[in-house]
mmCIF file of C-alpha atoms and ligand atoms in Angstrom:
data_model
loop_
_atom_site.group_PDB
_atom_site.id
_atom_site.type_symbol
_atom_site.label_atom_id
_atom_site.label_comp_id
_atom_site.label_asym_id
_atom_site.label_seq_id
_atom_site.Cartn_x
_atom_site.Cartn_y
_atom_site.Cartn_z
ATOM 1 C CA UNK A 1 75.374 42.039 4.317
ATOM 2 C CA UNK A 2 74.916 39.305 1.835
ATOM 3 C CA UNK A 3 74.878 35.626 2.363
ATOM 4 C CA UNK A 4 78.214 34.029 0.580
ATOM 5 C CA UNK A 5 76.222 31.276 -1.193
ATOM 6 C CA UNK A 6 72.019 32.214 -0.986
ATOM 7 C CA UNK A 7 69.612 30.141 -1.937
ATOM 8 C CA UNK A 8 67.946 30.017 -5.693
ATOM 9 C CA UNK A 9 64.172 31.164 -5.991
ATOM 10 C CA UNK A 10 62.552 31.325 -9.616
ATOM 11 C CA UNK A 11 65.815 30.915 -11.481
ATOM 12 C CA UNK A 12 67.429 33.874 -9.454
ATOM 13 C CA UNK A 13 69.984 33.489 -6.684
ATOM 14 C CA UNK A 14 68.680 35.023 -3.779
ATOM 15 C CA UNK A 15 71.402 36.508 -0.878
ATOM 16 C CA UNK A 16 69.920 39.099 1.044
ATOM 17 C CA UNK A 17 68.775 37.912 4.883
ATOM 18 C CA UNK A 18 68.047 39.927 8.091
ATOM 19 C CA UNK A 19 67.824 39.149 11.884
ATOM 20 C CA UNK A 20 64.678 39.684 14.390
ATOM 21 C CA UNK A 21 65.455 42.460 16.839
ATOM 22 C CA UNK A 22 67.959 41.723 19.808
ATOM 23 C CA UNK A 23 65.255 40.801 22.756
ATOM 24 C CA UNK A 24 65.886 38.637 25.674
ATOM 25 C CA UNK A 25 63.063 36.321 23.985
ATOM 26 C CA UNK A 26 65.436 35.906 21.177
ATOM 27 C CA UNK A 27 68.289 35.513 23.643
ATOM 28 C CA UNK A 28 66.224 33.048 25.751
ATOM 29 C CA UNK A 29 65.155 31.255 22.648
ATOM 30 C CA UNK A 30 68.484 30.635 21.513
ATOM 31 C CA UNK A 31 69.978 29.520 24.755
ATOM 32 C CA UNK A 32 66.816 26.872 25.326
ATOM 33 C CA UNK A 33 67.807 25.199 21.827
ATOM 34 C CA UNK A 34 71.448 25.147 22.466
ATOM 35 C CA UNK A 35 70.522 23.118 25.791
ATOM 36 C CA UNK A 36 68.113 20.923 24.492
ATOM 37 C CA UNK A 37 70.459 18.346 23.314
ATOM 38 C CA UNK A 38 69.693 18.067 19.435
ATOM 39 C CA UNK A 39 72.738 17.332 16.887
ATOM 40 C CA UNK A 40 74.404 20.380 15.737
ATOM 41 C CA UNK A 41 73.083 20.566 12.810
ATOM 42 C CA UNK A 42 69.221 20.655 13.614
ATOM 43 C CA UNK A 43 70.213 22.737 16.355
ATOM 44 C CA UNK A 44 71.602 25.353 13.857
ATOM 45 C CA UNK A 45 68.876 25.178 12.221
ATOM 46 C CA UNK A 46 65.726 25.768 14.872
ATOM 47 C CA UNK A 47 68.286 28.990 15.999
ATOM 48 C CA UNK A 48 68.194 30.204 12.272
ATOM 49 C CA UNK A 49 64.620 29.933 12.220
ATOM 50 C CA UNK A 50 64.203 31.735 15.602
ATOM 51 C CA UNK A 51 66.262 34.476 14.788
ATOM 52 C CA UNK A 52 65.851 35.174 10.854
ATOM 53 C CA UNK A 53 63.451 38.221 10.197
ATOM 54 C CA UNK A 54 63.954 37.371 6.648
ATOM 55 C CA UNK A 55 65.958 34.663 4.171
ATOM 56 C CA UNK A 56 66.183 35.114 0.425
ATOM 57 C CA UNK A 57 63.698 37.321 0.258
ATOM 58 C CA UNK A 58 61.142 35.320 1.579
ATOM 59 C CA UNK A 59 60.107 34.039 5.048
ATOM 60 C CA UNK A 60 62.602 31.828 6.891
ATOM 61 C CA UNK A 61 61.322 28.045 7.337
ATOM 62 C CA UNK A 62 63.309 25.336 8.749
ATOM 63 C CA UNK A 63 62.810 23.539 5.082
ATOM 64 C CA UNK A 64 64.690 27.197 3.612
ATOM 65 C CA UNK A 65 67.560 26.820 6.122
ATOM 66 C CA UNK A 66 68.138 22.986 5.970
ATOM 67 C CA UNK A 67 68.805 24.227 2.115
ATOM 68 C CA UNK A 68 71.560 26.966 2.877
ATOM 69 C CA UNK A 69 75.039 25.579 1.574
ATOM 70 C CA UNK A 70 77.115 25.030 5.065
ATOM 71 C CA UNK A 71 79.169 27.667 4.598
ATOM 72 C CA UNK A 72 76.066 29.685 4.536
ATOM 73 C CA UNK A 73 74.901 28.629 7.425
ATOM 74 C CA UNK A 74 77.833 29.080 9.537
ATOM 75 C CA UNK A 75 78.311 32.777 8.196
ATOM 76 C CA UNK A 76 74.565 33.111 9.794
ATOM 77 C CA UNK A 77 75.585 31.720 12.967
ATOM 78 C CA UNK A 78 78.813 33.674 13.168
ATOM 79 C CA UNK A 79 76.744 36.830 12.061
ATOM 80 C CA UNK A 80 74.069 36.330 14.712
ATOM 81 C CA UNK A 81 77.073 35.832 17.613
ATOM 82 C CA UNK A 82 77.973 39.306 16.340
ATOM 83 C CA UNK A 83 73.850 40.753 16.249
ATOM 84 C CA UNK A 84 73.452 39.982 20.050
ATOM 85 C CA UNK A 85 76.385 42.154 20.559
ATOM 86 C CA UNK A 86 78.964 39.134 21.548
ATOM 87 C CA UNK A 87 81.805 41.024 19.728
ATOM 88 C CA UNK A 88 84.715 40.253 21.772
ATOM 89 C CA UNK A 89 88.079 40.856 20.133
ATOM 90 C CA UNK A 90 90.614 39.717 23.011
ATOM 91 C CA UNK A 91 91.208 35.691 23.281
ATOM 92 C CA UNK A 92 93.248 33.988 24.989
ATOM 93 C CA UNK A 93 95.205 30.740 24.066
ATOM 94 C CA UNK A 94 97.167 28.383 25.883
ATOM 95 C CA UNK A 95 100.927 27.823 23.468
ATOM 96 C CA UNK A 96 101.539 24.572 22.949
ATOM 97 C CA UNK A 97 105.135 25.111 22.395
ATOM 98 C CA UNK A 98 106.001 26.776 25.732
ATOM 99 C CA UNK A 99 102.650 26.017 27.524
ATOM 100 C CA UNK A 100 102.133 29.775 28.478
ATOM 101 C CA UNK A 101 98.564 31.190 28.366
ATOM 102 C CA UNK A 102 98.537 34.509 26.077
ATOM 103 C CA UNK A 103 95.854 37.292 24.706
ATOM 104 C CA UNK A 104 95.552 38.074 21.285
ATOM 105 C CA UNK A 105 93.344 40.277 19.895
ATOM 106 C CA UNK A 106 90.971 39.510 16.272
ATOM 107 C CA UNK A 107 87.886 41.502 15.054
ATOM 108 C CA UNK A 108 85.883 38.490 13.321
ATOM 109 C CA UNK A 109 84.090 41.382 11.806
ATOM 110 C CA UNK A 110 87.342 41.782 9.837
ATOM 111 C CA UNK A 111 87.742 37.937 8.704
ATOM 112 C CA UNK A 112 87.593 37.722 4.973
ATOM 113 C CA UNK A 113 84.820 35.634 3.557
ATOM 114 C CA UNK A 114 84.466 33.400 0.481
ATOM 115 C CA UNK A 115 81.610 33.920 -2.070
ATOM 116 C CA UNK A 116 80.513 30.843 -4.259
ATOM 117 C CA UNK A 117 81.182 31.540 -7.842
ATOM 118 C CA UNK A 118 79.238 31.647 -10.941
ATOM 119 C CA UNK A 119 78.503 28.344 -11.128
ATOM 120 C CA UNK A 120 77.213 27.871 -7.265
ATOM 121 C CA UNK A 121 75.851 25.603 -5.967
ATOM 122 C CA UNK A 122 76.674 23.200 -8.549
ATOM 123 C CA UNK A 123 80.457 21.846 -9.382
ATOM 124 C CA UNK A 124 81.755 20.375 -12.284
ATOM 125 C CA UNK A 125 84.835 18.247 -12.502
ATOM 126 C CA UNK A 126 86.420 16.798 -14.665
ATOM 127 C CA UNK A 127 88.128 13.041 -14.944
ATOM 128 C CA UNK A 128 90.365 11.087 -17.252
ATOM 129 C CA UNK A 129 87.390 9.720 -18.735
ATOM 130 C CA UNK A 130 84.522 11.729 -17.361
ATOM 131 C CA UNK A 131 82.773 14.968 -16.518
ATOM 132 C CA UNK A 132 81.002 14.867 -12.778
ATOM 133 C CA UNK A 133 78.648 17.153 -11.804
ATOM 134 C CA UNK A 134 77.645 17.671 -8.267
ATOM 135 C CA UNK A 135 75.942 20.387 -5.889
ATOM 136 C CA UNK A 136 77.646 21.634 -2.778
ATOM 137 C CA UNK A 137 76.726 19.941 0.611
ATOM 138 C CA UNK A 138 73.464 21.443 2.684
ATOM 139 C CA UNK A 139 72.386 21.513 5.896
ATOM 140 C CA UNK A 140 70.161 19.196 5.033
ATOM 141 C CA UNK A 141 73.248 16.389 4.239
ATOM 142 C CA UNK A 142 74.834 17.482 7.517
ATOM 143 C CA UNK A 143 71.713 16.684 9.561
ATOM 144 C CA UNK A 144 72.454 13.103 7.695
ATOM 145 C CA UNK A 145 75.163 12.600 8.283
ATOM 146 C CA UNK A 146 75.218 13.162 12.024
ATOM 147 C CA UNK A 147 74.599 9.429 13.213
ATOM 148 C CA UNK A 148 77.101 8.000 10.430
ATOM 149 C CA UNK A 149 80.622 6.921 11.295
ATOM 150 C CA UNK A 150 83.523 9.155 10.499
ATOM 151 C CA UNK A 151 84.875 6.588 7.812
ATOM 152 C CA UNK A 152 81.670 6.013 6.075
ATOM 153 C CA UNK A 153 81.265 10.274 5.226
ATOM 154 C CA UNK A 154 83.009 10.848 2.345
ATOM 155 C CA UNK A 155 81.052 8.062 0.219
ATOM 156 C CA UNK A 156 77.565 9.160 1.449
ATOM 157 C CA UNK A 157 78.010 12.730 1.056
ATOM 158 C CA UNK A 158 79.039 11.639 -2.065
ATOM 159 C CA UNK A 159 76.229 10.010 -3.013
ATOM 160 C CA UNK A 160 74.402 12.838 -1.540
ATOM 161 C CA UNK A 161 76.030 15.301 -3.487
ATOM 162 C CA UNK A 162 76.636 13.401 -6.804
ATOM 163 C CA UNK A 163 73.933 14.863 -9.961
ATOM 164 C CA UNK A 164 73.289 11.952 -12.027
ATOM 165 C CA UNK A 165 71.863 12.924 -15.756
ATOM 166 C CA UNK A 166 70.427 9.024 -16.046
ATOM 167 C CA UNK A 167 68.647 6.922 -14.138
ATOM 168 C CA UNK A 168 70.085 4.104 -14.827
ATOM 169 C CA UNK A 169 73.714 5.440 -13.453
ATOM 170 C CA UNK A 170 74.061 2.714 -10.398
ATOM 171 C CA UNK A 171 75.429 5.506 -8.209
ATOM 172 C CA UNK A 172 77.128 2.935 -5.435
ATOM 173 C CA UNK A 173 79.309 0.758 -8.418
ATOM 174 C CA UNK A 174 80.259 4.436 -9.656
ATOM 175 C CA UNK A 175 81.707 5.562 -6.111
ATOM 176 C CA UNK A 176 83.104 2.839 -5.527
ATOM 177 C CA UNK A 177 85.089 2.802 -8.948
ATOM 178 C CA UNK A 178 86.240 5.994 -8.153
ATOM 179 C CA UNK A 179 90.266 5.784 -7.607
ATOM 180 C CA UNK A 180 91.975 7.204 -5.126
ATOM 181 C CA UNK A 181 93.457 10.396 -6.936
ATOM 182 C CA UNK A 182 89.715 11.154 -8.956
ATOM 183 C CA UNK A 183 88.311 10.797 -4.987
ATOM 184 C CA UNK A 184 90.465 13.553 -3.987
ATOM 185 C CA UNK A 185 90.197 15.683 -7.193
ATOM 186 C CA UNK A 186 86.481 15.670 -5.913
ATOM 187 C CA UNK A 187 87.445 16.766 -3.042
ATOM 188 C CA UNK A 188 89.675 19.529 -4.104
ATOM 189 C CA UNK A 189 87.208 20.911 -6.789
ATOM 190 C CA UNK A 190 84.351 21.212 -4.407
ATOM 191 C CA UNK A 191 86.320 22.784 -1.962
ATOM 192 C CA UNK A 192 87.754 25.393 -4.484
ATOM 193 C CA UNK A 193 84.149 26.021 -5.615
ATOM 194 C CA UNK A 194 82.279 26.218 -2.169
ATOM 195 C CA UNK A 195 82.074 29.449 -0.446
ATOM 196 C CA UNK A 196 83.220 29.651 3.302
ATOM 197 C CA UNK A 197 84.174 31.748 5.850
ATOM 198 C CA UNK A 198 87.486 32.035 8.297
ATOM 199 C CA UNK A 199 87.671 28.810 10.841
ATOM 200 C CA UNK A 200 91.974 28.642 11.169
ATOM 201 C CA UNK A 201 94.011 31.231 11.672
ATOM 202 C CA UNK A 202 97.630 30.984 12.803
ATOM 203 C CA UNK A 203 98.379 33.274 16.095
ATOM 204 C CA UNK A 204 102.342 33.717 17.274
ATOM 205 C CA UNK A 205 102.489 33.303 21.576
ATOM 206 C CA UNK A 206 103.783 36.656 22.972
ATOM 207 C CA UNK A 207 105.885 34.653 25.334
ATOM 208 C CA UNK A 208 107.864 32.169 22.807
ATOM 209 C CA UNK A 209 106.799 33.747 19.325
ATOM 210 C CA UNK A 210 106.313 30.308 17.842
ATOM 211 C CA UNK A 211 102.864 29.726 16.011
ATOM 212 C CA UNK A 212 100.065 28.512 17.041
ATOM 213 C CA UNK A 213 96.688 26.725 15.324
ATOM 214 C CA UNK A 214 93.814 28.389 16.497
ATOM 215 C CA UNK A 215 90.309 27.212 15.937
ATOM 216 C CA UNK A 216 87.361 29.681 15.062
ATOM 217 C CA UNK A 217 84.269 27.713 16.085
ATOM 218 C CA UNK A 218 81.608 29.131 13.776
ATOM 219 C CA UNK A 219 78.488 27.389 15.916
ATOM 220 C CA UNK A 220 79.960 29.223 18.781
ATOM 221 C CA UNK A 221 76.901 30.340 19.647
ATOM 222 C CA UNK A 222 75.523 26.996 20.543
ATOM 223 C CA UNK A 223 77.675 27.448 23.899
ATOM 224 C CA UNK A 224 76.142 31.048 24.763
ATOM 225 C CA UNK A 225 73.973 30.005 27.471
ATOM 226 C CA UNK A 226 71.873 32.543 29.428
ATOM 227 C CA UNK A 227 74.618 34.205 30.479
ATOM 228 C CA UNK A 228 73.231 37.307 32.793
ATOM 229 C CA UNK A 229 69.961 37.398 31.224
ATOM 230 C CA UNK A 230 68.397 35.079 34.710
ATOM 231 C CA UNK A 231 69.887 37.441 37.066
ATOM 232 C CA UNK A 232 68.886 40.600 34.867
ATOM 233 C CA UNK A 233 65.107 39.377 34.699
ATOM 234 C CA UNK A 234 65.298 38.819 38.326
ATOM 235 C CA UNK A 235 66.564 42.090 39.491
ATOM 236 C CA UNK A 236 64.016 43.743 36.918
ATOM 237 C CA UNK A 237 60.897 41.569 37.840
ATOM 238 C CA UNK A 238 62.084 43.399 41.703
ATOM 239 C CA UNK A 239 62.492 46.264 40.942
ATOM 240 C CA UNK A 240 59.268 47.037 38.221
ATOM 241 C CA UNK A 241 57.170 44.162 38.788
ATOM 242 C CA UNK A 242 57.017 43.345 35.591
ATOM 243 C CA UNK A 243 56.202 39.285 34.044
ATOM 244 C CA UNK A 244 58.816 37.792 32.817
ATOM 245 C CA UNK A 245 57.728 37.520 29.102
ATOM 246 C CA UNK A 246 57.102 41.310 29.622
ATOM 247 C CA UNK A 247 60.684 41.996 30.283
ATOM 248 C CA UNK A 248 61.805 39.289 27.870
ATOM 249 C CA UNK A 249 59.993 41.449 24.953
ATOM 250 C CA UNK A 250 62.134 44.640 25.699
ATOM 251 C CA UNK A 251 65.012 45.596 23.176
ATOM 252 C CA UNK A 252 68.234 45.170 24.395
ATOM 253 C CA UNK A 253 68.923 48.308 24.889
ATOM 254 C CA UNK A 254 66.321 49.117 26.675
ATOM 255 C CA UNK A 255 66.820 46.212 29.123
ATOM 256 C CA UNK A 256 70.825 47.784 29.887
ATOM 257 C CA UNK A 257 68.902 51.080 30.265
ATOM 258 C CA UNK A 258 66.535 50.158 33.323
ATOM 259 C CA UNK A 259 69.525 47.771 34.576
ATOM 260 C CA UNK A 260 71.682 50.661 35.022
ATOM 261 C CA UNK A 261 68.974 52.951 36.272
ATOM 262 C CA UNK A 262 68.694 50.157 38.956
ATOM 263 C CA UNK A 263 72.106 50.049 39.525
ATOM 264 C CA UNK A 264 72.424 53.870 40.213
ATOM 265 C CA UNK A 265 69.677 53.466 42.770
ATOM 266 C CA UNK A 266 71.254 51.023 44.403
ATOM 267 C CA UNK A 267 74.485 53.069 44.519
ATOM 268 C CA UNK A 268 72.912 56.143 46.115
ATOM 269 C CA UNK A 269 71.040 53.694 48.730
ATOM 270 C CA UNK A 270 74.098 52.871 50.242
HETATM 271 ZN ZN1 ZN B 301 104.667 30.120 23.550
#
């Protein structure tokens, strides 16, 4: 698996990445960030960190993931979902023509994704009078824009995004010069250019056939929780004795083993 945008190291753009092992410290980990209140995006972040084994060839740090393109980083979050085995393919939807609840079934695995082109992360578009040059948004701009208002976001990630050649360019006079129609050919060309995965997809209602938005969160993740990992510490702590950063360090796998070794013993108690 490759990232869709990477990140550039010595001239060379850089996609391969890998995850840690599936432990219940990882799974712990995760579910302590997601709790801990931060803004999405720092949240994604300190989860990336926790959970990378390796980024662009080199050793994950927060300063490495703030960098990923967005799109990047919610491939990595979707990808992760999918590592610690949450692989669900059955959803279910309440219609909002008929207001029926119905299933419908989706493999995320089997969602297409975008890769930035030859040119990423950088965009160039071009105006009646000018050539603009900018550089896909980061995680970096999203963790600055979290405290702005929702009208003032398209003119700082602007600015963020916005490669001047010359100092003397007086960035704010230029955005603000902009017209309407070169704001939203911008828009459009960075949009075409950035690399992304699935979010929408359109799902008919088995009750009423009419379709239906439906939203792919890609941060998903962030709502995990512990799930059963409490309750499986708990009835492995009873049954082994074992600390709980002991059982915390087993693989997954090994963790279901034991659990339904335990189970079975309960079963023939009974
Ligand atoms: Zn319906």
């Amino acid at each position: 698996m490759l990232l869709p945008g990477g990140l550039w190291h010595k001239q060379q753009r850089k996609r391969d990445f890998s995850f840690k092992p599936v432990t219940g410290t990882l799974e712990f980990g995760i579910a302590e960030i997601s709790g801990r209140g931060y803004a999405m995006p720092e949240a994604v972040t300190r989860i990336l960190q926790l959970a990378l084994a390796q980024l662009a060839g080199e050793v994950p740090t927060g300063q490495r993931i703030e960098e990923l393109c967005i799109a990047d980083r919610q491939f990595l979050m979707r990808e992760l979902q999918l590592h610690l085995g949450d692989s669900e393919t059955w959803y279910s939807q309440r219609c909002r023509h008929c207001n029926e609840s119905f299933d419908f079934e989706l493999d995320l695995r089997t969602l297409p994704v975008a890769e930035g082109d030859e040119h990423y992360p950088f965009v160039e578009v071009e105006l009646d009078k000018l050539e603009v040059c900018l550089r896909l948004p980061t995680g970096r701009d999203q963790a600055e824009l979290a405290d702005k208002e929702e009208v003032e976001i398209p003119a700082v990630l602007l600015k963020l995004c916005l490669l001047t050649q010359s100092r003397e360019v007086d960035v704010d006079a230029f955005i603000a010069n902009l017209s309407q129609e070169e704001l939203a050919s911008i828009e459009k060309a960075m949009e075409q250019a950035s690399p992304g995965i699935v979010t929408d997809v359109q799902v008919s209602c088995s009750n009423c056939n009419s379709i239906n938005p439906v939203y792919l969160d890609p941060y998903r993740l962030l709502n995990r929780g512990y799930g059963n990992l409490l309750a499986e510490i708990h009835s492995l702590a009873r049954a082994y004795h074992w600390s709980e950063q002991q059982i915390l360090a087993l693989p997954v796998q090994r963790r279901a083993a034991y659990l339904t070794m335990i189970d079975a013993d309960r079963g023939m108690s009974h």
